Amino acid sequence: MDYTIGQGRIPRKQITFLELVPLATQILESSEVALNAIRQTYSDVFLDEFQDCTNHQYKLVQLCFGKTPIRTVAVGDTKQKIMGWAGALDGVFIKFAKDFDATSLNLYRNFRSEPLLLRMQNEIVEAMDPLAKMPSELVQGDGGHVEILTFENDDVEAQSVATQVHRWCQEEGISPREIAILVRNNPDQYTRNLTAELERLGIAFRSEQHLQDLSAEPVTQLVIDYLLVVFGNREPDAYLRMMDKLTEGIHNDDEEFDVRDTWRAFLQSEGTAWGSTTAENRSMKRIWEYAKRFLGQLGKERLISLSAEYESDTRLRQVLLDTKNRLSELYAANDDIVKALTLFTDTTSAVRILTIHKSKGLEFDSVVMLGVEEESFWGKDKDEERSVFFVGISRAKSRLLLTHCATRREPENNTGFWKEARHPHEEFIGYAQPFC
């Protein structure tokens, strides 16, 4: 029986994400065949970001690879332990060294960042873990740029940051994908003004808060490819992806030919209809009518075959609504439906907007960290907040901008706690001041 992963457990149909690892452990504990299959598959195991390993994850790793000849390497940085709230184990490296009879090695050098950025990071390292501080000879040099930007309010902040990003792209030739906007939490609230300014300046951006999942939705991918084929001029990649998906699972050549022929006729008819539509009538409402006709032609059974989650009408409607809303935003900003559709799926030429947690493991030429304020980094665990800040600033290779405002207007329809009056986070700003 196929299972789905969702918010709640449904007997014999669905489990939650948090149950995955314990369930895997339970299966391996009860099945020697399954356990041996895992052990015979791998000669080497590499465990990355191990500082955030939870008790359930450690138990699974130990069950699979402990007391076996399989070479197991765990790598991580205790200064970047930011998942304590999710159950990350304290002292996990000490435990691993004991349980796996492992040799401990300390790595000091960050090969990502320019020297000025390394020296700033070193100040934080000294506060967090003095023994891990990089030797001074490893952080020599003048390369890198650190800047603190102070604003009266988030409107001025948005205008200034967007203007700088525009200059980096246009005058310095920095690729948008090499620029990241990082926030501690609530990126939609913190960047609502900034995204409006980026759109006004024609700078593509990608919010990882929800679009990462949306762009990966099979029905979203299919609808966007279909619209690109209908509205675009020679979109071979979109056409091939769409046809491959529409004929997936068909193993009879004659049947596949008939299916492709039917869809070609449909596409030609829709393309002709769009071509006869005047510019003033190309509204988002009209555009989405094409999507609805495509979905109707596809049929519910074929939609469900894209993902078992689409058996739920609520889930399918929500994905399609999110797709429509995001496309509407892009179309309103660009007034060009083909460009809007291309930006929707383009993951290579857009400024990334994401939380610091989601940035872990990534790197960018230029990083802007918005809202380095007491009201943003307010967690009770000061060590973990310091680790979060360290993760954020260490994403930058060449340039780091830290911003703070005196006032951040509460977003409309905000349902969480929000303070409009803001104060700079003196400790975190203090780490940067000597290097500005």
GROMACS .gro file of C-alpha atoms in nm:
model
  436
    1MET     CA    1   0.000   0.000   0.000
    2ASP     CA    2   0.133   0.348  -0.092
    3TYR     CA    3   0.181   0.592   0.194
    4THR     CA    4   0.190   0.969   0.183
    5ILE     CA    5   0.364   1.210   0.421
    6GLY     CA    6   0.144   1.478   0.572
    7GLN     CA    7   0.054   1.679   0.879
    8GLY     CA    8  -0.119   1.399   1.066
    9ARG     CA    9  -0.118   1.021   1.080
   10ILE     CA   10  -0.389   0.838   0.886
   11PRO     CA   11  -0.386   0.463   0.958
   12ARG     CA   12  -0.263   0.261   0.658
   13LYS     CA   13  -0.249   0.574   0.441
   14GLN     CA   14  -0.031   0.852   0.580
   15ILE     CA   15   0.249   0.912   0.831
   16THR     CA   16   0.407   1.235   0.949
   17PHE     CA   17   0.756   1.355   0.863
   18LEU     CA   18   0.872   1.318   1.224
   19GLU     CA   19   0.779   0.948   1.217
   20LEU     CA   20   1.007   0.861   0.924
   21VAL     CA   21   1.333   0.802   1.110
   22PRO     CA   22   1.182   0.617   1.410
   23LEU     CA   23   0.985   0.399   1.167
   24ALA     CA   24   1.300   0.320   0.967
   25THR     CA   25   1.476   0.221   1.290
   26GLN     CA   26   1.183   0.003   1.391
   27ILE     CA   27   1.190  -0.176   1.054
   28LEU     CA   28   1.564  -0.242   1.072
   29GLU     CA   29   1.543  -0.364   1.432
   30SER     CA   30   1.277  -0.616   1.335
   31SER     CA   31   1.423  -0.727   1.002
   32GLU     CA   32   1.773  -0.874   0.987
   33VAL     CA   33   1.737  -0.907   0.610
   34ALA     CA   34   1.672  -0.534   0.567
   35LEU     CA   35   1.956  -0.441   0.802
   36ASN     CA   36   2.204  -0.665   0.622
   37ALA     CA   37   2.093  -0.524   0.287
   38ILE     CA   38   2.182  -0.174   0.407
   39ARG     CA   39   2.519  -0.286   0.542
   40GLN     CA   40   2.609  -0.471   0.223
   41THR     CA   41   2.524  -0.171   0.009
   42TYR     CA   42   2.776   0.079   0.147
   43SER     CA   43   3.149   0.059   0.212
   44ASP     CA   44   3.177   0.423   0.320
   45VAL     CA   45   2.933   0.659   0.491
   46PHE     CA   46   2.978   1.037   0.513
   47LEU     CA   47   2.762   1.223   0.766
   48ASP     CA   48   2.749   1.599   0.700
   49GLU     CA   49   2.617   1.875   0.931
   50PHE     CA   50   2.655   1.625   1.213
   51GLN     CA   51   2.636   1.891   1.484
   52ASP     CA   52   2.259   1.895   1.428
   53CYS     CA   53   2.212   1.517   1.452
   54THR     CA   54   1.912   1.425   1.670
   55ASN     CA   55   1.873   1.131   1.904
   56HIS     CA   56   1.652   0.943   1.654
   57GLN     CA   57   1.898   1.003   1.371
   58TYR     CA   58   2.195   0.895   1.581
   59LYS     CA   59   2.017   0.575   1.683
   60LEU     CA   60   1.952   0.492   1.316
   61VAL     CA   61   2.314   0.560   1.215
   62GLN     CA   62   2.449   0.356   1.503
   63LEU     CA   63   2.214   0.066   1.427
   64CYS     CA   64   2.314   0.059   1.060
   65PHE     CA   65   2.687   0.120   1.076
   66GLY     CA   66   2.807   0.089   1.436
   67LYS     CA   67   3.040  -0.206   1.514
   68THR     CA   68   3.078  -0.286   1.142
   69PRO     CA   69   3.380  -0.257   0.908
   70ILE     CA   70   3.200   0.022   0.718
   71ARG     CA   71   3.410   0.340   0.727
   72THR     CA   72   3.198   0.615   0.877
   73VAL     CA   73   3.300   0.981   0.882
   74ALA     CA   74   3.106   1.252   1.066
   75VAL     CA   75   3.173   1.617   0.977
   76GLY     CA   76   3.024   1.928   1.133
   77ASP     CA   77   3.082   2.254   1.309
   78THR     CA   78   2.963   2.293   1.666
   79LYS     CA   79   2.961   2.672   1.612
   80GLN     CA   80   2.683   2.617   1.358
   81LYS     CA   81   2.459   2.411   1.584
   82ILE     CA   82   2.125   2.580   1.517
   83MET     CA   83   1.882   2.290   1.552
   84GLY     CA   84   1.876   2.253   1.928
   85TRP     CA   85   1.505   2.334   1.921
   86ALA     CA   86   1.458   2.027   1.696
   87GLY     CA   87   1.641   1.792   1.931
   88ALA     CA   88   2.004   1.817   1.818
   89LEU     CA   89   2.219   1.618   2.062
   90ASP     CA   90   2.466   1.790   2.291
   91GLY     CA   91   2.817   1.644   2.273
   92VAL     CA   92   2.732   1.438   1.966
   93PHE     CA   93   3.092   1.434   1.837
   94ILE     CA   94   3.226   1.303   2.169
   95LYS     CA   95   2.959   1.034   2.166
   96PHE     CA   96   3.039   0.942   1.805
   97ALA     CA   97   3.412   0.918   1.876
   98LYS     CA   98   3.343   0.679   2.163
   99ASP     CA   99   3.077   0.463   1.997
  100PHE     CA  100   3.253   0.435   1.660
  101ASP     CA  101   3.610   0.433   1.793
  102ALA     CA  102   3.669   0.736   1.570
  103THR     CA  103   3.974   0.959   1.539
  104SER     CA  104   3.898   1.327   1.604
  105LEU     CA  105   4.042   1.592   1.371
  106ASN     CA  106   3.998   1.967   1.403
  107LEU     CA  107   3.962   2.183   1.090
  108TYR     CA  108   4.024   2.554   1.138
  109ARG     CA  109   4.034   2.717   0.796
  110ASN     CA  110   3.728   2.854   0.616
  111PHE     CA  111   3.822   2.854   0.247
  112ARG     CA  112   3.500   3.030   0.143
  113SER     CA  113   3.538   3.385   0.272
  114GLU     CA  114   3.777   3.672   0.198
  115PRO     CA  115   4.027   3.766   0.473
  116LEU     CA  116   3.831   4.062   0.615
  117LEU     CA  117   3.524   3.844   0.655
  118LEU     CA  118   3.735   3.570   0.813
  119ARG     CA  119   3.868   3.813   1.072
  120MET     CA  120   3.516   3.918   1.163
  121GLN     CA  121   3.412   3.553   1.191
  122ASN     CA  122   3.714   3.492   1.409
  123GLU     CA  123   3.586   3.743   1.664
  124ILE     CA  124   3.265   3.543   1.700
  125VAL     CA  125   3.452   3.213   1.709
  126GLU     CA  126   3.659   3.342   1.999
  127ALA     CA  127   3.339   3.415   2.193
  128MET     CA  128   3.183   3.080   2.108
  129ASP     CA  129   3.474   2.835   2.110
  130PRO     CA  130   3.816   2.994   2.178
  131LEU     CA  131   4.003   2.675   2.089
  132ALA     CA  132   3.855   2.685   1.736
  133LYS     CA  133   3.980   3.035   1.661
  134MET     CA  134   4.177   3.049   1.336
  135PRO     CA  135   4.548   3.134   1.368
  136SER     CA  136   4.617   3.493   1.266
  137GLU     CA  137   4.842   3.387   0.977
  138LEU     CA  138   4.541   3.221   0.811
  139VAL     CA  139   4.331   3.539   0.803
  140GLN     CA  140   4.578   3.790   0.664
  141GLY     CA  141   4.494   4.010   0.366
  142ASP     CA  142   4.271   4.299   0.262
  143GLY     CA  143   4.009   4.125   0.048
  144GLY     CA  144   3.642   4.144   0.145
  145HIS     CA  145   3.388   4.407   0.243
  146VAL     CA  146   3.178   4.446   0.558
  147GLU     CA  147   2.920   4.721   0.603
  148ILE     CA  148   2.659   4.815   0.863
  149LEU     CA  149   2.355   5.003   0.731
  150THR     CA  150   2.132   5.194   0.971
  151PHE     CA  151   1.786   5.309   0.858
  152GLU     CA  152   1.501   5.509   1.000
  153ASN     CA  153   1.243   5.258   0.876
  154ASP     CA  154   1.203   4.953   0.654
  155ASP     CA  155   1.079   5.157   0.357
  156VAL     CA  156   1.414   5.336   0.333
  157GLU     CA  157   1.592   5.007   0.399
  158ALA     CA  158   1.412   4.840   0.108
  159GLN     CA  159   1.495   5.123  -0.134
  160SER     CA  160   1.861   5.131  -0.034
  161VAL     CA  161   1.918   4.754  -0.042
  162ALA     CA  162   1.736   4.711  -0.374
  163THR     CA  163   1.940   4.993  -0.526
  164GLN     CA  164   2.265   4.833  -0.409
  165VAL     CA  165   2.163   4.492  -0.543
  166HIS     CA  166   2.075   4.656  -0.875
  167ARG     CA  167   2.418   4.822  -0.886
  168TRP     CA  168   2.597   4.496  -0.807
  169CYS     CA  169   2.418   4.324  -1.094
  170GLN     CA  170   2.433   4.604  -1.351
  171GLU     CA  171   2.765   4.774  -1.278
  172GLU     CA  172   2.973   4.498  -1.119
  173GLY     CA  173   2.833   4.209  -1.319
  174ILE     CA  174   2.746   4.000  -1.015
  175SER     CA  175   2.501   3.724  -1.107
  176PRO     CA  176   2.173   3.755  -0.911
  177ARG     CA  177   2.213   3.393  -0.800
  178GLU     CA  178   2.532   3.502  -0.618
  179ILE     CA  179   2.332   3.738  -0.396
  180ALA     CA  180   2.135   3.630  -0.089
  181ILE     CA  181   1.899   3.821   0.139
  182LEU     CA  182   1.896   3.649   0.478
  183VAL     CA  183   1.656   3.698   0.769
  184ARG     CA  184   1.633   3.533   1.108
  185ASN     CA  185   1.269   3.437   1.056
  186ASN     CA  186   0.945   3.542   0.883
  187PRO     CA  187   1.102   3.634   0.545
  188ASP     CA  188   0.767   3.729   0.391
  189GLN     CA  189   0.711   3.993   0.660
  190TYR     CA  190   1.066   4.125   0.670
  191THR     CA  191   1.111   4.150   0.293
  192ARG     CA  192   0.766   4.261   0.174
  193ASN     CA  193   0.892   4.614   0.094
  194LEU     CA  194   1.221   4.490  -0.047
  195THR     CA  195   1.058   4.247  -0.289
  196ALA     CA  196   0.836   4.527  -0.418
  197GLU     CA  197   1.147   4.737  -0.484
  198LEU     CA  198   1.326   4.449  -0.653
  199GLU     CA  199   1.026   4.395  -0.879
  200ARG     CA  200   1.016   4.766  -0.961
  201LEU     CA  201   1.381   4.753  -1.066
  202GLY     CA  202   1.328   4.437  -1.269
  203ILE     CA  203   1.547   4.217  -1.049
  204ALA     CA  204   1.442   3.854  -1.037
  205PHE     CA  205   1.420   3.708  -0.689
  206ARG     CA  206   1.322   3.377  -0.539
  207SER     CA  207   1.174   3.339  -0.193
  208GLU     CA  208   1.262   3.001  -0.046
  209GLN     CA  209   0.994   3.031   0.222
  210HIS     CA  210   0.731   2.867   0.001
  211LEU     CA  211   0.839   2.878  -0.362
  212GLN     CA  212   1.101   2.609  -0.318
  213ASP     CA  213   0.825   2.359  -0.251
  214LEU     CA  214   0.584   2.512  -0.504
  215SER     CA  215   0.826   2.499  -0.798
  216ALA     CA  216   0.888   2.132  -0.721
  217GLU     CA  217   0.518   2.043  -0.739
  218PRO     CA  218   0.458   1.815  -1.042
  219VAL     CA  219   0.131   1.986  -1.138
  220THR     CA  220   0.295   2.329  -1.116
  221GLN     CA  221   0.581   2.220  -1.338
  222LEU     CA  222   0.340   2.075  -1.593
  223VAL     CA  223   0.110   2.380  -1.601
  224ILE     CA  224   0.402   2.622  -1.638
  225ASP     CA  225   0.556   2.418  -1.920
  226TYR     CA  226   0.220   2.400  -2.096
  227LEU     CA  227   0.168   2.777  -2.072
  228LEU     CA  228   0.522   2.839  -2.197
  229VAL     CA  229   0.453   2.626  -2.504
  230VAL     CA  230   0.119   2.796  -2.577
  231PHE     CA  231   0.232   3.155  -2.515
  232GLY     CA  232   0.599   3.132  -2.610
  233ASN     CA  233   0.784   3.118  -2.937
  234ARG     CA  234   0.976   2.792  -2.980
  235GLU     CA  235   1.010   2.655  -2.628
  236PRO     CA  236   1.162   2.313  -2.705
  237ASP     CA  237   1.274   2.233  -2.350
  238ALA     CA  238   0.930   2.302  -2.205
  239TYR     CA  239   0.765   2.106  -2.488
  240LEU     CA  240   0.985   1.800  -2.436
  241ARG     CA  241   0.936   1.803  -2.058
  242MET     CA  242   0.562   1.834  -2.099
  243MET     CA  243   0.528   1.559  -2.361
  244ASP     CA  244   0.747   1.323  -2.160
  245LYS     CA  245   0.524   1.377  -1.857
  246LEU     CA  246   0.200   1.341  -2.057
  247THR     CA  247   0.312   1.010  -2.207
  248GLU     CA  248   0.474   0.873  -1.893
  249GLY     CA  249   0.373   0.513  -1.826
  250ILE     CA  250   0.268   0.441  -2.186
  251HIS     CA  251   0.465   0.147  -2.325
  252ASN     CA  252   0.281   0.094  -2.653
  253ASP     CA  253   0.428   0.291  -2.944
  254ASP     CA  254   0.097   0.331  -3.128
  255GLU     CA  255  -0.079   0.450  -2.813
  256GLU     CA  256   0.200   0.697  -2.739
  257PHE     CA  257   0.181   0.832  -3.094
  258ASP     CA  258  -0.194   0.884  -3.061
  259VAL     CA  259  -0.155   1.062  -2.726
  260ARG     CA  260   0.115   1.291  -2.861
  261ASP     CA  261  -0.090   1.364  -3.172
  262THR     CA  262  -0.394   1.455  -2.961
  263TRP     CA  263  -0.191   1.692  -2.745
  264ARG     CA  264  -0.020   1.849  -3.046
  265ALA     CA  265  -0.360   1.932  -3.193
  266PHE     CA  266  -0.475   2.076  -2.860
  267LEU     CA  267  -0.162   2.288  -2.828
  268GLN     CA  268  -0.194   2.417  -3.182
  269SER     CA  269  -0.556   2.516  -3.123
  270GLU     CA  270  -0.473   2.694  -2.797
  271GLY     CA  271  -0.170   2.867  -2.950
  272THR     CA  272  -0.381   2.994  -3.239
  273ALA     CA  273  -0.644   3.125  -2.997
  274TRP     CA  274  -0.379   3.308  -2.795
  275GLY     CA  275  -0.222   3.454  -3.108
  276SER     CA  276  -0.553   3.615  -3.202
  277THR     CA  277  -0.594   3.773  -2.858
  278THR     CA  278  -0.516   4.144  -2.848
  279ALA     CA  279  -0.263   4.275  -2.597
  280GLU     CA  280  -0.524   4.458  -2.390
  281ASN     CA  281  -0.720   4.134  -2.344
  282ARG     CA  282  -0.426   3.931  -2.215
  283SER     CA  283  -0.525   3.960  -1.851
  284MET     CA  284  -0.426   3.712  -1.582
  285LYS     CA  285  -0.787   3.595  -1.573
  286ARG     CA  286  -0.770   3.513  -1.944
  287ILE     CA  287  -0.431   3.347  -1.905
  288TRP     CA  288  -0.553   3.121  -1.626
  289GLU     CA  289  -0.849   3.012  -1.840
  290TYR     CA  290  -0.593   2.841  -2.064
  291ALA     CA  291  -0.454   2.659  -1.761
  292LYS     CA  292  -0.802   2.545  -1.656
  293ARG     CA  293  -0.879   2.410  -2.004
  294PHE     CA  294  -0.550   2.220  -1.997
  295LEU     CA  295  -0.631   2.071  -1.656
  296GLY     CA  296  -0.976   1.975  -1.778
  297GLN     CA  297  -0.828   1.805  -2.083
  298LEU     CA  298  -0.578   1.627  -1.857
  299GLY     CA  299  -0.845   1.486  -1.623
  300LYS     CA  300  -0.839   1.408  -1.252
  301GLU     CA  301  -0.707   1.053  -1.294
  302ARG     CA  302  -0.400   1.177  -1.481
  303LEU     CA  303  -0.348   1.452  -1.223
  304ILE     CA  304  -0.351   1.199  -0.940
  305SER     CA  305  -0.089   0.996  -1.125
  306LEU     CA  306   0.145   1.295  -1.092
  307SER     CA  307   0.132   1.273  -0.712
  308ALA     CA  308  -0.070   1.068  -0.466
  309GLU     CA  309  -0.123   1.387  -0.263
  310TYR     CA  310  -0.351   1.516  -0.539
  311GLU     CA  311  -0.613   1.262  -0.436
  312SER     CA  312  -0.704   1.531  -0.188
  313ASP     CA  313  -0.903   1.799  -0.369
  314THR     CA  314  -0.804   2.047  -0.099
  315ARG     CA  315  -0.434   1.986  -0.157
  316LEU     CA  316  -0.461   2.006  -0.535
  317ARG     CA  317  -0.669   2.326  -0.525
  318GLN     CA  318  -0.420   2.488  -0.288
  319VAL     CA  319  -0.121   2.407  -0.510
  320LEU     CA  320  -0.297   2.544  -0.816
  321LEU     CA  321  -0.408   2.857  -0.628
  322ASP     CA  322  -0.051   2.917  -0.508
  323THR     CA  323   0.072   2.867  -0.864
  324LYS     CA  324  -0.181   3.114  -1.002
  325ASN     CA  325  -0.104   3.374  -0.732
  326ARG     CA  326   0.272   3.356  -0.785
  327LEU     CA  327   0.234   3.378  -1.162
  328SER     CA  328   0.004   3.678  -1.115
  329GLU     CA  329   0.272   3.853  -0.909
  330LEU     CA  330   0.538   3.791  -1.171
  331TYR     CA  331   0.311   3.895  -1.458
  332ALA     CA  332   0.211   4.217  -1.280
  333ALA     CA  333   0.577   4.303  -1.226
  334ASN     CA  334   0.695   4.225  -1.580
  335ASP     CA  335   0.392   4.273  -1.808
  336ASP     CA  336   0.530   3.988  -2.019
  337ILE     CA  337   0.376   3.646  -1.964
  338VAL     CA  338   0.664   3.451  -2.121
  339LYS     CA  339   0.916   3.631  -1.901
  340ALA     CA  340   0.694   3.574  -1.597
  341LEU     CA  341   0.671   3.201  -1.676
  342THR     CA  342   1.048   3.181  -1.727
  343LEU     CA  343   1.116   3.357  -1.397
  344PHE     CA  344   0.877   3.117  -1.222
  345THR     CA  345   1.097   2.820  -1.301
  346ASP     CA  346   1.434   2.993  -1.320
  347THR     CA  347   1.652   2.885  -1.027
  348THR     CA  348   1.980   3.005  -1.177
  349SER     CA  349   1.943   3.383  -1.222
  350ALA     CA  350   1.747   3.510  -0.923
  351VAL     CA  351   1.840   3.673  -0.594
  352ARG     CA  352   1.771   3.424  -0.315
  353ILE     CA  353   1.557   3.530  -0.018
  354LEU     CA  354   1.569   3.281   0.267
  355THR     CA  355   1.598   3.229   0.638
  356ILE     CA  356   1.939   3.175   0.790
  357HIS     CA  357   1.837   2.817   0.872
  358LYS     CA  358   1.768   2.745   0.504
  359SER     CA  359   2.098   2.905   0.400
  360LYS     CA  360   2.311   2.654   0.591
  361GLY     CA  361   2.549   2.477   0.353
  362LEU     CA  362   2.510   2.744   0.083
  363GLU     CA  363   2.747   3.023  -0.019
  364PHE     CA  364   2.710   3.351  -0.204
  365ASP     CA  365   2.937   3.627  -0.327
  366SER     CA  366   2.730   3.893  -0.149
  367VAL     CA  367   2.503   3.851   0.152
  368VAL     CA  368   2.261   4.103   0.300
  369MET     CA  369   2.138   4.015   0.648
  370LEU     CA  370   1.823   4.213   0.722
  371GLY     CA  371   1.715   4.309   1.070
  372VAL     CA  372   2.017   4.250   1.293
  373GLU     CA  373   1.801   4.363   1.582
  374GLU     CA  374   1.719   4.255   1.935
  375GLU     CA  375   1.361   4.199   1.821
  376SER     CA  376   1.473   3.952   1.551
  377PHE     CA  377   1.733   3.752   1.745
  378TRP     CA  378   1.524   3.715   2.058
  379GLY     CA  379   1.569   3.347   2.144
  380LYS     CA  380   1.624   3.253   2.507
  381ASP     CA  381   1.924   3.035   2.419
  382LYS     CA  382   2.191   3.299   2.355
  383ASP     CA  383   2.446   3.042   2.238
  384GLU     CA  384   2.208   2.913   1.972
  385GLU     CA  385   2.121   3.266   1.857
  386ARG     CA  386   2.494   3.337   1.829
  387SER     CA  387   2.532   3.021   1.621
  388VAL     CA  388   2.248   3.129   1.393
  389PHE     CA  389   2.415   3.466   1.337
  390PHE     CA  390   2.748   3.293   1.269
  391VAL     CA  391   2.588   3.067   1.009
  392GLY     CA  392   2.441   3.372   0.833
  393ILE     CA  393   2.755   3.583   0.811
  394SER     CA  394   2.971   3.287   0.709
  395ARG     CA  395   2.766   3.237   0.391
  396ALA     CA  396   2.936   3.542   0.235
  397LYS     CA  397   3.241   3.498   0.016
  398SER     CA  398   3.325   3.860  -0.063
  399ARG     CA  399   3.070   4.105   0.076
  400LEU     CA  400   2.851   4.124   0.386
  401LEU     CA  401   2.590   4.391   0.464
  402LEU     CA  402   2.413   4.403   0.800
  403THR     CA  403   2.104   4.620   0.835
  404HIS     CA  404   1.892   4.745   1.122
  405CYS     CA  405   1.603   4.989   1.145
  406ALA     CA  406   1.458   5.213   1.412
  407THR     CA  407   1.105   5.120   1.301
  408ARG     CA  408   0.952   4.825   1.117
  409ARG     CA  409   0.588   4.875   1.034
  410GLU     CA  410   0.372   4.577   1.127
  411PRO     CA  411   0.267   4.383   0.815
  412GLU     CA  412  -0.100   4.371   0.721
  413ASN     CA  413  -0.283   4.061   0.841
  414ASN     CA  414   0.004   3.977   1.074
  415THR     CA  415  -0.103   3.704   1.316
  416GLY     CA  416   0.220   3.677   1.517
  417PHE     CA  417   0.399   3.892   1.770
  418TRP     CA  418   0.555   4.202   1.617
  419LYS     CA  419   0.732   4.505   1.763
  420GLU     CA  420   0.745   4.816   1.546
  421ALA     CA  421   1.012   4.992   1.755
  422ARG     CA  422   1.349   4.829   1.689
  423HIS     CA  423   1.692   4.828   1.850
  424PRO     CA  424   2.023   4.716   1.697
  425HIS     CA  425   2.164   4.393   1.834
  426GLU     CA  426   2.467   4.549   1.999
  427GLU     CA  427   2.667   4.226   2.035
  428PHE     CA  428   2.623   4.114   1.674
  429ILE     CA  429   2.672   4.461   1.527
  430GLY     CA  430   2.976   4.495   1.751
  431TYR     CA  431   3.149   4.202   1.582
  432ALA     CA  432   3.130   4.385   1.248
  433GLN     CA  433   3.217   4.742   1.354
  434PRO     CA  434   3.599   4.701   1.364
  435PHE     CA  435   3.596   4.579   1.003
  436CYS     CA  436   3.375   4.841   0.838
   0.00000   0.00000   0.00000
